[in-house]
Structures are given as structure tokens and as C-alpha cells.
PDB file of C-alpha atoms and ligand atoms in Angstrom:
ATOM      1  CA  UNK A  98     105.135  94.559  77.881  1.00  0.00           C
ATOM      2  CA  UNK A  99     101.747  96.226  77.689  1.00  0.00           C
ATOM      3  CA  UNK A 100      99.092  97.275  80.187  1.00  0.00           C
ATOM      4  CA  UNK A 101      95.568  97.270  78.757  1.00  0.00           C
ATOM      5  CA  UNK A 102      92.871  99.034  80.742  1.00  0.00           C
ATOM      6  CA  UNK A 103      89.267  98.642  79.577  1.00  0.00           C
ATOM      7  CA  UNK A 104      86.105 100.253  80.879  1.00  0.00           C
ATOM      8  CA  UNK A 105      87.628 100.950  84.270  1.00  0.00           C
ATOM      9  CA  UNK A 106      85.358 102.693  86.780  1.00  0.00           C
ATOM     10  CA  UNK A 107      85.701 103.349  90.477  1.00  0.00           C
ATOM     11  CA  UNK A 108      82.892 104.500  92.726  1.00  0.00           C
ATOM     12  CA  UNK A 109      83.906 104.836  96.383  1.00  0.00           C
ATOM     13  CA  UNK A 110      81.602 103.828  99.230  1.00  0.00           C
ATOM     14  CA  UNK A 111      79.463 106.895  99.756  1.00  0.00           C
ATOM     15  CA  UNK A 112      78.989 107.372  96.031  1.00  0.00           C
ATOM     16  CA  UNK A 113      81.989 109.420  94.851  1.00  0.00           C
ATOM     17  CA  UNK A 114      82.742 108.487  91.242  1.00  0.00           C
ATOM     18  CA  UNK A 115      86.528 108.752  90.988  1.00  0.00           C
ATOM     19  CA  UNK A 116      87.012 107.038  87.602  1.00  0.00           C
ATOM     20  CA  UNK A 117      84.576 106.748  84.684  1.00  0.00           C
ATOM     21  CA  UNK A 118      85.048 104.139  81.974  1.00  0.00           C
ATOM     22  CA  UNK A 119      88.770 104.574  81.472  1.00  0.00           C
ATOM     23  CA  UNK A 120      90.358 102.941  78.404  1.00  0.00           C
ATOM     24  CA  UNK A 121      94.140 103.105  78.138  1.00  0.00           C
ATOM     25  CA  UNK A 122      97.047 101.200  76.636  1.00  0.00           C
ATOM     26  CA  UNK A 123     100.425 101.706  78.247  1.00  0.00           C
ATOM     27  CA  UNK A 124     103.634 100.351  76.739  1.00  0.00           C
ATOM     28  CA  UNK A 125     107.312 100.351  77.734  1.00  0.00           C
ATOM     29  CA  UNK A 126     108.970 103.616  78.676  1.00  0.00           C
ATOM     30  CA  UNK A 127     107.848 106.588  80.697  1.00  0.00           C
ATOM     31  CA  UNK A 128     104.103 107.230  80.690  1.00  0.00           C
ATOM     32  CA  UNK A 129     102.755 110.462  82.189  1.00  0.00           C
ATOM     33  CA  UNK A 130      99.437 110.630  83.997  1.00  0.00           C
ATOM     34  CA  UNK A 131      98.606 114.320  84.191  1.00  0.00           C
ATOM     35  CA  UNK A 132      95.668 115.830  86.039  1.00  0.00           C
ATOM     36  CA  UNK A 133      94.660 118.345  88.694  1.00  0.00           C
ATOM     37  CA  UNK A 134      94.040 117.343  92.312  1.00  0.00           C
ATOM     38  CA  UNK A 135      91.042 115.070  92.617  1.00  0.00           C
ATOM     39  CA  UNK A 136      91.071 113.944  88.979  1.00  0.00           C
ATOM     40  CA  UNK A 137      91.563 110.276  89.915  1.00  0.00           C
ATOM     41  CA  UNK A 138      95.311 109.699  89.429  1.00  0.00           C
ATOM     42  CA  UNK A 139      95.948 108.045  92.794  1.00  0.00           C
ATOM     43  CA  UNK A 140      92.800 105.954  92.463  1.00  0.00           C
ATOM     44  CA  UNK A 141      93.964 104.584  89.117  1.00  0.00           C
ATOM     45  CA  UNK A 142      97.395 103.834  90.558  1.00  0.00           C
ATOM     46  CA  UNK A 143      96.011 102.110  93.650  1.00  0.00           C
ATOM     47  CA  UNK A 144      93.908  99.906  91.386  1.00  0.00           C
ATOM     48  CA  UNK A 145      96.948  99.092  89.230  1.00  0.00           C
ATOM     49  CA  UNK A 146      98.975  98.000  92.250  1.00  0.00           C
ATOM     50  CA  UNK A 147      96.037  95.839  93.472  1.00  0.00           C
ATOM     51  CA  UNK A 148      95.410  97.881  96.639  1.00  0.00           C
ATOM     52  CA  UNK A 149      91.771  98.487  95.705  1.00  0.00           C
ATOM     53  CA  UNK A 150      89.399  96.515  93.526  1.00  0.00           C
ATOM     54  CA  UNK A 151      87.678  98.578  90.855  1.00  0.00           C
ATOM     55  CA  UNK A 152      83.896  98.847  90.645  1.00  0.00           C
ATOM     56  CA  UNK A 153      83.956  97.832  86.979  1.00  0.00           C
ATOM     57  CA  UNK A 154      86.327  97.153  84.120  1.00  0.00           C
ATOM     58  CA  UNK A 155      89.382  95.027  83.424  1.00  0.00           C
ATOM     59  CA  UNK A 156      93.143  95.408  83.431  1.00  0.00           C
ATOM     60  CA  UNK A 157      95.516  93.083  81.635  1.00  0.00           C
ATOM     61  CA  UNK A 158      99.282  93.045  81.727  1.00  0.00           C
ATOM     62  CA  UNK A 159     100.182  91.127  78.610  1.00  0.00           C
ATOM     63  CA  UNK A 160      98.215  87.881  79.176  1.00  0.00           C
ATOM     64  CA  UNK A 161      97.811  88.341  82.937  1.00  0.00           C
ATOM     65  CA  UNK A 162      94.489  89.472  84.386  1.00  0.00           C
ATOM     66  CA  UNK A 163      94.732  91.861  87.337  1.00  0.00           C
ATOM     67  CA  UNK A 164      91.788  90.228  89.122  1.00  0.00           C
ATOM     68  CA  UNK A 165      92.724  86.588  88.557  1.00  0.00           C
ATOM     69  CA  UNK A 166      96.504  86.703  88.592  1.00  0.00           C
ATOM     70  CA  UNK A 167      97.100  89.086  91.478  1.00  0.00           C
ATOM     71  CA  UNK A 168     100.076  87.154  92.836  1.00  0.00           C
ATOM     72  CA  UNK A 169     101.941  87.054  89.533  1.00  0.00           C
ATOM     73  CA  UNK A 170     101.154  90.688  88.880  1.00  0.00           C
ATOM     74  CA  UNK A 171     102.362  91.818  92.310  1.00  0.00           C
ATOM     75  CA  UNK A 172     105.757  90.311  91.516  1.00  0.00           C
ATOM     76  CA  UNK A 173     106.009  92.640  88.523  1.00  0.00           C
ATOM     77  CA  UNK A 174     105.226  95.813  90.451  1.00  0.00           C
ATOM     78  CA  UNK A 175     107.156  98.521  92.243  1.00  0.00           C
ATOM     79  CA  UNK A 176     105.202 101.359  93.833  1.00  0.00           C
ATOM     80  CA  UNK A 177     106.018 104.734  95.333  1.00  0.00           C
ATOM     81  CA  UNK A 178     102.837 105.968  97.021  1.00  0.00           C
ATOM     82  CA  UNK A 179     102.000 109.662  97.213  1.00  0.00           C
ATOM     83  CA  UNK A 180     102.244 109.611 101.016  1.00  0.00           C
ATOM     84  CA  UNK A 181     105.542 107.686 101.204  1.00  0.00           C
ATOM     85  CA  UNK A 182     107.417 107.922 104.494  1.00  0.00           C
ATOM     86  CA  UNK A 183     110.041 105.945 106.367  1.00  0.00           C
ATOM     87  CA  UNK A 184     110.176 105.411 110.122  1.00  0.00           C
ATOM     88  CA  UNK A 185     112.293 106.997 112.864  1.00  0.00           C
ATOM     89  CA  UNK A 186     115.764 105.856 113.945  1.00  0.00           C
ATOM     90  CA  UNK A 187     116.634 103.857 110.897  1.00  0.00           C
ATOM     91  CA  UNK A 188     119.546 104.673 108.628  1.00  0.00           C
ATOM     92  CA  UNK A 189     119.046 105.134 104.910  1.00  0.00           C
ATOM     93  CA  UNK A 190     120.828 101.898 103.975  1.00  0.00           C
ATOM     94  CA  UNK A 191     119.118 100.021 106.809  1.00  0.00           C
ATOM     95  CA  UNK A 192     115.723 101.031 105.483  1.00  0.00           C
ATOM     96  CA  UNK A 193     116.532  99.571 102.058  1.00  0.00           C
ATOM     97  CA  UNK A 194     118.020  96.481 103.668  1.00  0.00           C
ATOM     98  CA  UNK A 195     114.792  96.039 105.619  1.00  0.00           C
ATOM     99  CA  UNK A 196     112.665  96.379 102.474  1.00  0.00           C
ATOM    100  CA  UNK A 197     114.912  93.862 100.711  1.00  0.00           C
ATOM    101  CA  UNK A 198     114.493  91.399 103.581  1.00  0.00           C
ATOM    102  CA  UNK A 199     110.721  91.845 103.500  1.00  0.00           C
ATOM    103  CA  UNK A 200     110.724  91.033  99.827  1.00  0.00           C
ATOM    104  CA  UNK A 201     112.410  87.726 100.522  1.00  0.00           C
ATOM    105  CA  UNK A 202     116.137  88.353 100.039  1.00  0.00           C
ATOM    106  CA  UNK A 203     117.563  86.183 102.815  1.00  0.00           C
ATOM    107  CA  UNK A 204     121.212  86.165 101.774  1.00  0.00           C
ATOM    108  CA  UNK A 205     122.834  89.150 103.510  1.00  0.00           C
ATOM    109  CA  UNK A 206     125.740  89.418 101.066  1.00  0.00           C
ATOM    110  CA  UNK A 207     123.360  89.526  98.120  1.00  0.00           C
ATOM    111  CA  UNK A 208     121.260  92.068 100.003  1.00  0.00           C
ATOM    112  CA  UNK A 209     124.225  94.322 100.586  1.00  0.00           C
ATOM    113  CA  UNK A 210     125.107  94.374  96.922  1.00  0.00           C
ATOM    114  CA  UNK A 211     121.503  95.099  95.890  1.00  0.00           C
ATOM    115  CA  UNK A 212     121.155  97.866  98.497  1.00  0.00           C
ATOM    116  CA  UNK A 213     124.436  99.464  97.406  1.00  0.00           C
ATOM    117  CA  UNK A 214     123.382  99.303  93.775  1.00  0.00           C
ATOM    118  CA  UNK A 215     120.073 101.019  94.586  1.00  0.00           C
ATOM    119  CA  UNK A 216     121.813 103.698  96.641  1.00  0.00           C
ATOM    120  CA  UNK A 217     124.073 104.427  93.685  1.00  0.00           C
ATOM    121  CA  UNK A 218     121.179 104.472  91.263  1.00  0.00           C
ATOM    122  CA  UNK A 219     119.337 107.232  93.119  1.00  0.00           C
ATOM    123  CA  UNK A 220     122.495 109.124  94.139  1.00  0.00           C
ATOM    124  CA  UNK A 221     122.142 108.414  97.869  1.00  0.00           C
ATOM    125  CA  UNK A 222     125.255 106.341  98.425  1.00  0.00           C
ATOM    126  CA  UNK A 223     127.041 109.184 100.220  1.00  0.00           C
ATOM    127  CA  UNK A 224     123.979 109.686 102.433  1.00  0.00           C
ATOM    128  CA  UNK A 225     123.637 105.997 103.334  1.00  0.00           C
ATOM    129  CA  UNK A 226     124.560 106.440 107.014  1.00  0.00           C
ATOM    130  CA  UNK A 227     122.112 109.314 107.554  1.00  0.00           C
ATOM    131  CA  UNK A 228     118.804 108.747 109.313  1.00  0.00           C
ATOM    132  CA  UNK A 229     116.187 108.103 106.654  1.00  0.00           C
ATOM    133  CA  UNK A 230     113.511 110.323 108.161  1.00  0.00           C
ATOM    134  CA  UNK A 231     115.978 113.214 108.479  1.00  0.00           C
ATOM    135  CA  UNK A 232     116.769 113.322 104.752  1.00  0.00           C
ATOM    136  CA  UNK A 233     115.617 116.314 102.689  1.00  0.00           C
ATOM    137  CA  UNK A 234     112.329 116.083 100.782  1.00  0.00           C
ATOM    138  CA  UNK A 235     114.039 115.318  97.503  1.00  0.00           C
ATOM    139  CA  UNK A 236     116.315 112.699  99.042  1.00  0.00           C
ATOM    140  CA  UNK A 237     113.338 111.001 100.694  1.00  0.00           C
ATOM    141  CA  UNK A 238     111.569 110.810  97.359  1.00  0.00           C
ATOM    142  CA  UNK A 239     114.709 109.269  95.830  1.00  0.00           C
ATOM    143  CA  UNK A 240     114.816 106.766  98.679  1.00  0.00           C
ATOM    144  CA  UNK A 241     111.196 106.021  97.805  1.00  0.00           C
ATOM    145  CA  UNK A 242     112.231 105.194  94.258  1.00  0.00           C
ATOM    146  CA  UNK A 243     115.052 102.982  95.528  1.00  0.00           C
ATOM    147  CA  UNK A 244     112.663 100.940  97.735  1.00  0.00           C
ATOM    148  CA  UNK A 245     110.239 100.580  94.816  1.00  0.00           C
ATOM    149  CA  UNK A 246     113.079  99.278  92.635  1.00  0.00           C
ATOM    150  CA  UNK A 247     114.450  96.687  95.062  1.00  0.00           C
ATOM    151  CA  UNK A 248     112.824  93.756  93.268  1.00  0.00           C
ATOM    152  CA  UNK A 249     113.792  95.005  89.830  1.00  0.00           C
ATOM    153  CA  UNK A 250     110.107  95.474  88.884  1.00  0.00           C
ATOM    154  CA  UNK A 251     108.964  95.416  85.267  1.00  0.00           C
ATOM    155  CA  UNK A 252     106.355  98.022  86.123  1.00  0.00           C
ATOM    156  CA  UNK A 253     107.183 101.020  88.285  1.00  0.00           C
ATOM    157  CA  UNK A 254     104.353 103.216  89.511  1.00  0.00           C
ATOM    158  CA  UNK A 255     105.186 106.581  91.094  1.00  0.00           C
ATOM    159  CA  UNK A 256     102.456 108.819  92.447  1.00  0.00           C
ATOM    160  CA  UNK A 257     103.192 112.574  92.367  1.00  0.00           C
ATOM    161  CA  UNK A 258     106.851 112.191  93.307  1.00  0.00           C
ATOM    162  CA  UNK A 259     107.847 115.753  92.452  1.00  0.00           C
ATOM    163  CA  UNK A 260     105.260 117.626  94.527  1.00  0.00           C
ATOM    164  CA  UNK A 261     106.950 120.050  96.891  1.00  0.00           C
ATOM    165  CA  UNK A 262     110.447 119.562  95.488  1.00  0.00           C
ATOM    166  CA  UNK A 263     112.590 122.559  94.629  1.00  0.00           C
ATOM    167  CA  UNK A 264     113.461 122.961  90.929  1.00  0.00           C
ATOM    168  CA  UNK A 265     116.921 121.436  91.204  1.00  0.00           C
ATOM    169  CA  UNK A 266     115.654 118.312  92.983  1.00  0.00           C
ATOM    170  CA  UNK A 267     112.758 118.043  90.552  1.00  0.00           C
ATOM    171  CA  UNK A 268     115.124 117.993  87.588  1.00  0.00           C
ATOM    172  CA  UNK A 269     117.347 115.455  89.310  1.00  0.00           C
ATOM    173  CA  UNK A 270     114.347 113.252  90.006  1.00  0.00           C
ATOM    174  CA  UNK A 271     113.079 113.518  86.430  1.00  0.00           C
ATOM    175  CA  UNK A 272     116.505 112.510  85.144  1.00  0.00           C
ATOM    176  CA  UNK A 273     116.539 109.426  87.336  1.00  0.00           C
ATOM    177  CA  UNK A 274     113.107 108.419  86.017  1.00  0.00           C
ATOM    178  CA  UNK A 275     114.166 109.107  82.434  1.00  0.00           C
ATOM    179  CA  UNK A 276     117.195 106.816  82.900  1.00  0.00           C
ATOM    180  CA  UNK A 277     115.024 104.079  84.391  1.00  0.00           C
ATOM    181  CA  UNK A 278     112.634 104.474  81.458  1.00  0.00           C
ATOM    182  CA  UNK A 279     115.456 103.535  79.076  1.00  0.00           C
ATOM    183  CA  UNK A 280     115.568 100.090  80.646  1.00  0.00           C
ATOM    184  CA  UNK A 281     113.045  97.444  79.633  1.00  0.00           C
ATOM    185  CA  UNK A 282     110.109  98.447  81.826  1.00  0.00           C
ATOM    186  CA  UNK A 283     106.934 100.463  82.114  1.00  0.00           C
ATOM    187  CA  UNK A 284     107.066 103.525  84.332  1.00  0.00           C
ATOM    188  CA  UNK A 285     103.875 105.378  85.149  1.00  0.00           C
ATOM    189  CA  UNK A 286     104.376 108.819  86.631  1.00  0.00           C
ATOM    190  CA  UNK A 287     101.467 110.850  87.932  1.00  0.00           C
ATOM    191  CA  UNK A 288     101.757 114.581  88.365  1.00  0.00           C
ATOM    192  CA  UNK A 289      99.869 117.860  88.279  1.00  0.00           C
ATOM    193  CA  UNK A 290     103.043 119.613  87.123  1.00  0.00           C
ATOM    194  CA  UNK A 291     103.134 120.012  83.358  1.00  0.00           C
ATOM    195  CA  UNK A 292     106.917 120.359  83.267  1.00  0.00           C
ATOM    196  CA  UNK A 293     107.327 116.806  84.596  1.00  0.00           C
ATOM    197  CA  UNK A 294     105.536 115.487  81.518  1.00  0.00           C
ATOM    198  CA  UNK A 295     106.979 117.766  78.875  1.00  0.00           C
ATOM    199  CA  UNK A 296     110.557 117.002  79.852  1.00  0.00           C
ATOM    200  CA  UNK A 297     110.328 113.222  80.172  1.00  0.00           C
ATOM    201  CA  UNK A 298     107.265 111.448  78.731  1.00  0.00           C
ATOM    202  CA  UNK A 299     106.656 110.321  75.138  1.00  0.00           C
ATOM    203  CA  UNK A 300     103.201 109.057  75.933  1.00  0.00           C
ATOM    204  CA  UNK A 301     100.604 110.450  78.317  1.00  0.00           C
ATOM    205  CA  UNK A 302      96.999 110.705  79.404  1.00  0.00           C
ATOM    206  CA  UNK A 303      95.208 113.721  80.793  1.00  0.00           C
ATOM    207  CA  UNK A 304      92.679 112.875  83.504  1.00  0.00           C
ATOM    208  CA  UNK A 305      89.901 115.330  84.289  1.00  0.00           C
ATOM    209  CA  UNK A 306      87.136 114.457  86.730  1.00  0.00           C
ATOM    210  CA  UNK A 307      87.902 110.766  86.426  1.00  0.00           C
ATOM    211  CA  UNK A 308      87.749 110.722  82.644  1.00  0.00           C
ATOM    212  CA  UNK A 309      90.474 110.514  80.043  1.00  0.00           C
ATOM    213  CA  UNK A 310      90.305 113.927  78.365  1.00  0.00           C
ATOM    214  CA  UNK A 311      93.300 113.207  76.136  1.00  0.00           C
ATOM    215  CA  UNK A 312      95.678 110.323  75.433  1.00  0.00           C
ATOM    216  CA  UNK A 313      98.675 110.218  73.143  1.00  0.00           C
ATOM    217  CA  UNK A 314     101.869 112.169  72.689  1.00  0.00           C
ATOM    218  CA  UNK A 315     102.289 115.470  74.560  1.00  0.00           C
ATOM    219  CA  UNK A 316     102.695 117.106  71.165  1.00  0.00           C
ATOM    220  CA  UNK A 317      99.138 116.130  70.198  1.00  0.00           C
ATOM    221  CA  UNK A 318      97.767 117.807  73.303  1.00  0.00           C
ATOM    222  CA  UNK A 319      99.650 120.971  72.409  1.00  0.00           C
ATOM    223  CA  UNK A 320      98.176 120.905  68.892  1.00  0.00           C
ATOM    224  CA  UNK A 321      94.660 120.872  70.302  1.00  0.00           C
ATOM    225  CA  UNK A 322      95.267 124.243  71.931  1.00  0.00           C
ATOM    226  CA  UNK A 323      96.317 125.877  68.652  1.00  0.00           C
ATOM    227  CA  UNK A 324      94.370 129.075  68.013  1.00  0.00           C
ATOM    228  CA  UNK A 325      93.241 129.318  71.625  1.00  0.00           C
ATOM    229  CA  UNK A 326      96.250 130.986  73.193  1.00  0.00           C
ATOM    230  CA  UNK A 327      96.538 134.743  73.009  1.00  0.00           C
ATOM    231  CA  UNK A 328      98.971 137.397  74.043  1.00  0.00           C
ATOM    232  CA  UNK A 329      97.609 140.771  75.112  1.00  0.00           C
ATOM    233  CA  UNK A 330      99.465 144.051  75.670  1.00  0.00           C
ATOM    234  CA  UNK A 331      97.726 145.499  78.689  1.00  0.00           C
ATOM    235  CA  UNK A 332      97.865 148.540  80.925  1.00  0.00           C
ATOM    236  CA  UNK A 333      97.541 148.232  84.699  1.00  0.00           C
ATOM    237  CA  UNK A 334      93.799 148.853  84.623  1.00  0.00           C
ATOM    238  CA  UNK A 335      93.262 146.444  81.744  1.00  0.00           C
ATOM    239  CA  UNK A 336      95.153 143.704  83.550  1.00  0.00           C
ATOM    240  CA  UNK A 337      92.559 143.391  86.305  1.00  0.00           C
ATOM    241  CA  UNK A 338      89.740 143.246  83.721  1.00  0.00           C
ATOM    242  CA  UNK A 339      91.590 140.549  81.783  1.00  0.00           C
ATOM    243  CA  UNK A 340      92.041 138.512  84.946  1.00  0.00           C
ATOM    244  CA  UNK A 341      88.296 138.696  85.594  1.00  0.00           C
ATOM    245  CA  UNK A 342      87.349 137.576  82.094  1.00  0.00           C
ATOM    246  CA  UNK A 343      89.982 135.098  80.973  1.00  0.00           C
ATOM    247  CA  UNK A 344      92.146 132.233  82.183  1.00  0.00           C
ATOM    248  CA  UNK A 345      95.491 133.984  82.595  1.00  0.00           C
ATOM    249  CA  UNK A 346      98.590 131.803  82.236  1.00  0.00           C
ATOM    250  CA  UNK A 347     101.311 134.365  82.718  1.00  0.00           C
ATOM    251  CA  UNK A 348     101.883 138.078  83.156  1.00  0.00           C
ATOM    252  CA  UNK A 349     105.228 139.640  82.367  1.00  0.00           C
ATOM    253  CA  UNK A 350     105.924 143.288  83.239  1.00  0.00           C
ATOM    254  CA  UNK A 351     106.739 145.366  80.151  1.00  0.00           C
ATOM    255  CA  UNK A 352     107.569 149.017  79.444  1.00  0.00           C
ATOM    256  CA  UNK A 353     103.951 149.918  78.704  1.00  0.00           C
ATOM    257  CA  UNK A 354     102.428 147.727  81.378  1.00  0.00           C
ATOM    258  CA  UNK A 355     102.017 143.985  81.011  1.00  0.00           C
ATOM    259  CA  UNK A 356     102.347 141.202  78.481  1.00  0.00           C
ATOM    260  CA  UNK A 357      99.599 138.781  79.366  1.00  0.00           C
ATOM    261  CA  UNK A 358      99.101 135.248  78.038  1.00  0.00           C
ATOM    262  CA  UNK A 359      95.603 133.782  78.246  1.00  0.00           C
ATOM    263  CA  UNK A 360      93.672 130.794  76.932  1.00  0.00           C
ATOM    264  CA  UNK A 361      90.249 131.541  75.486  1.00  0.00           C
ATOM    265  CA  UNK A 362      88.007 130.760  72.547  1.00  0.00           C
ATOM    266  CA  UNK A 363      88.360 134.374  71.406  1.00  0.00           C
ATOM    267  CA  UNK A 364      89.373 137.770  72.762  1.00  0.00           C
ATOM    268  CA  UNK A 365      87.145 140.830  72.599  1.00  0.00           C
ATOM    269  CA  UNK A 366      87.973 144.387  73.596  1.00  0.00           C
ATOM    270  CA  UNK A 367      91.739 144.052  73.926  1.00  0.00           C
ATOM    271  CA  UNK A 368      94.673 144.262  71.516  1.00  0.00           C
ATOM    272  CA  UNK A 369      95.663 140.637  71.151  1.00  0.00           C
ATOM    273  CA  UNK A 370      97.477 138.179  68.910  1.00  0.00           C
ATOM    274  CA  UNK A 371      97.388 134.408  68.657  1.00  0.00           C
ATOM    275  CA  UNK A 372     100.578 132.689  69.829  1.00  0.00           C
ATOM    276  CA  UNK A 373     101.960 129.145  69.561  1.00  0.00           C
ATOM    277  CA  UNK A 374     100.794 127.029  72.477  1.00  0.00           C
ATOM    278  CA  UNK A 375     103.041 124.944  74.704  1.00  0.00           C
ATOM    279  CA  UNK A 376     102.042 122.035  76.947  1.00  0.00           C
ATOM    280  CA  UNK A 377     101.209 124.285  79.875  1.00  0.00           C
ATOM    281  CA  UNK A 378      98.874 126.377  77.726  1.00  0.00           C
ATOM    282  CA  UNK A 379      97.215 123.226  76.438  1.00  0.00           C
ATOM    283  CA  UNK A 380      96.736 121.877  79.954  1.00  0.00           C
ATOM    284  CA  UNK A 381      95.069 125.085  81.129  1.00  0.00           C
ATOM    285  CA  UNK A 382      92.934 125.127  77.984  1.00  0.00           C
ATOM    286  CA  UNK A 383      91.629 121.612  78.714  1.00  0.00           C
ATOM    287  CA  UNK A 384      91.080 122.236  82.420  1.00  0.00           C
ATOM    288  CA  UNK A 385      89.229 125.496  81.692  1.00  0.00           C
ATOM    289  CA  UNK A 386      86.962 123.872  79.110  1.00  0.00           C
ATOM    290  CA  UNK A 387      86.204 121.055  81.514  1.00  0.00           C
ATOM    291  CA  UNK A 388      85.086 123.454  84.214  1.00  0.00           C
ATOM    292  CA  UNK A 389      83.007 125.456  81.748  1.00  0.00           C
ATOM    293  CA  UNK A 390      80.958 122.454  80.631  1.00  0.00           C
TER     294      UNK A 390
HETATM  295  P1  ADP B1230      94.168 112.594  92.525  1.00  0.00           P
HETATM  296  O1  ADP B1230      95.176 111.587  92.929  1.00  0.00           O
HETATM  297  O2  ADP B1230      94.164 112.888  91.050  1.00  0.00           O
HETATM  298  O3  ADP B1230      94.261 113.852  93.336  1.00  0.00           O
HETATM  299  P2  ADP B1230      92.275 110.776  93.774  1.00  0.00           P
HETATM  300  O4  ADP B1230      92.293 109.511  93.016  1.00  0.00           O
HETATM  301  O5  ADP B1230      93.013 110.827  95.057  1.00  0.00           O
HETATM  302  O6  ADP B1230      92.702 111.970  92.795  1.00  0.00           O
HETATM  303  O7  ADP B1230      90.762 111.153  94.084  1.00  0.00           O
HETATM  304  C1  ADP B1230      89.759 111.196  93.083  1.00  0.00           C
HETATM  305  C2  ADP B1230      88.435 111.532  93.749  1.00  0.00           C
HETATM  306  O8  ADP B1230      88.031 110.457  94.593  1.00  0.00           O
HETATM  307  C3  ADP B1230      88.488 112.773  94.629  1.00  0.00           C
HETATM  308  O9  ADP B1230      87.265 113.461  94.524  1.00  0.00           O
HETATM  309  C4  ADP B1230      88.665 112.202  96.022  1.00  0.00           C
HETATM  310  O10 ADP B1230      88.122 113.058  96.986  1.00  0.00           O
HETATM  311  C5  ADP B1230      87.884 110.897  95.929  1.00  0.00           C
HETATM  312  N1  ADP B1230      88.443 109.860  96.817  1.00  0.00           N
HETATM  313  C6  ADP B1230      89.713 109.414  96.844  1.00  0.00           C
HETATM  314  N2  ADP B1230      89.867 108.434  97.757  1.00  0.00           N
HETATM  315  C7  ADP B1230      88.659 108.241  98.328  1.00  0.00           C
HETATM  316  C8  ADP B1230      88.160 107.353  99.334  1.00  0.00           C
HETATM  317  N3  ADP B1230      88.944 106.460  99.931  1.00  0.00           N
HETATM  318  N4  ADP B1230      86.832 107.456  99.644  1.00  0.00           N
HETATM  319  C9  ADP B1230      86.028 108.338  99.026  1.00  0.00           C
HETATM  320  N5  ADP B1230      86.441 109.203  98.078  1.00  0.00           N
HETATM  321  C10 ADP B1230      87.737 109.170  97.725  1.00  0.00           C
HETATM  322 MG1   MG B1231      96.773 111.742  94.198  1.00  0.00          MG
END
């Protein structure tokens, strides 16, 4: 299956341009949509799940047209919104049972087996009797994935699911998505956390100010930062000057003072050496260049 996005723009009432002429092709597997807050990730996802109509542009899913074939397309979709929540006084399994009923599963035996399967899939089976809105942040997010999967969607769209999770939960969540990505479906994951992309996605796009600043493999993004990442040995007093002048990625205390990593076009006035970039460096490099221009 393939999603083809052409010339997609979104201008909100009031004039805010959230997306500008986006072109993207998204195939099976896990696709990462990376970008800082306000870059347009949620807008793109809301358009994809037919919640808002774009100002301009087209989206096709294989032969289906998002505008003309909304009903057929909705049947293909599962969605975990950024602001996902459950409601009070409902148990975890009951919540999934309710979602299954809403989606048209009338046979209660069938429903039970689907709900149990989903609970297993997201490692919530042991928590099934707990109140859904009392689950931990990570468990709630996993419940969100389970509800999005109820209809066995061919396209799963998850909006910033790892925000606010502790590292252990984040890894667990990534692993669940990676497993789901092995099955025959498209998964689109949005995030502002570089580690989510580097550990799971083979294909990605970087959104900056509503434009696609990069699309392709994460590795290609890293290559673009080559020659722009430097390591500086700095004293305490130098460190504050470096922070004023450059985009600092990390500072590690050393015997002489600090080992500082920065992204820049060049370094003047400090002892520095070029180092191999990683995805985080590349991300900062792109975001910095965007804000400079
Ligand atoms: P992200 O999900 O990457 O943080 P969003 O798609 O939520 O980005 O927002 C992109 C831009 O559009 C932001 O500047 C945001 O303030 C604006 N925006 C989002 N939703 C609306 C809306 N309903 N009305 C007006 N502006 C909006
Ligand atoms: Mg968002």
C-alpha cells in the first residue's frame, strides 16, 4: 500500500499557514514524522484521518482519493490522537469492548476475543480490570494503541505517543510499534524526539514550519550534517561564551573543564575538531539553519 501526498497546504481560519505544499510518498512499515512543536505534524495527521479538509492539494491511498472516497478510507484507518484520553469509571477491558462495539462488532464472543488479543498485543492483559483513567501514562498510551488497532487498520497513525513517557516506557512503546510495523501496514509516527526515529524508522520526513525540510532514510539526514558538528575542549569561562555563540548539543564535564558538542558552519576562537554526526546532531543542524534563514 502507498500513500501519495501532493501539493498539500493548510491555512487555518485566521490565516495561520500550518502546511506549505507538502509532497510525500509513504509506503509499508514505520514512517517517522519528525519536527519541533508547531511544525505541522498534527495538522498533517488530522488531514490524513479526514478530520480536517486541507486548503489545497491531494492525497491518494493506492487508487483511493481522500476527498472522494472518505468512507472507504476511514475503514482503513486507526488513529491515536495527541490528546488521547479515556473516561472515568470504566475498566481497561471495558473501554476496548466499548470501542469495538462502536466500530460495529455486535457479537459479544467475537468482541471478547478481539479485546483479549489487543490487550495481549500491548501488554495490558494483566491490567485489564484496572480503571482505564487510573493507568500510568505509558499504559494509557498503550491502551490508545490498542483502541486504534481494534479494526485491524491497514494504516495506523499515532501522534506524539512517546511525549512525557519515562525512558523504559518509551522503549517498550517503540518496540510495540516496531512489531506492528513488521505486519502488512503503514504506520506513521510523529514525534519531536529524535531517538524515537533513530531506533525504529527506515523512512522519515522532517517538518519545519510546515515544509518538508528532508525526506528519506534517517541515514541521509545524518549525512547532511557531516562537517558541521564540532567538539570543543573548553574551560568554565569559555563554556558560557560558546553557549552564547553556538547551538550546543551536549556538555560533558572533563578533567580540564568541559567537552562541548556544537553544530555550526565553522568554529572560530576555540580549539575544536570535526566529529561524526548522529541523527540528533543533524536534527539540531536543520532546526538551527531554519531559524537562521
Ligand atoms: P505540531 O503538531 O507539529 O506541533 P500543529 O499541526 O499542531 O503542529 O500546528 C501547526 C501550526 O498551526 C502551529 O503554528 C499551530 O499554532 C497552528 N494551528 C494548529 N491548529 C490550529 C487551529 N485549529 N487554528 C489555528 N491555528 C492552528
Ligand atoms: Mg502536534
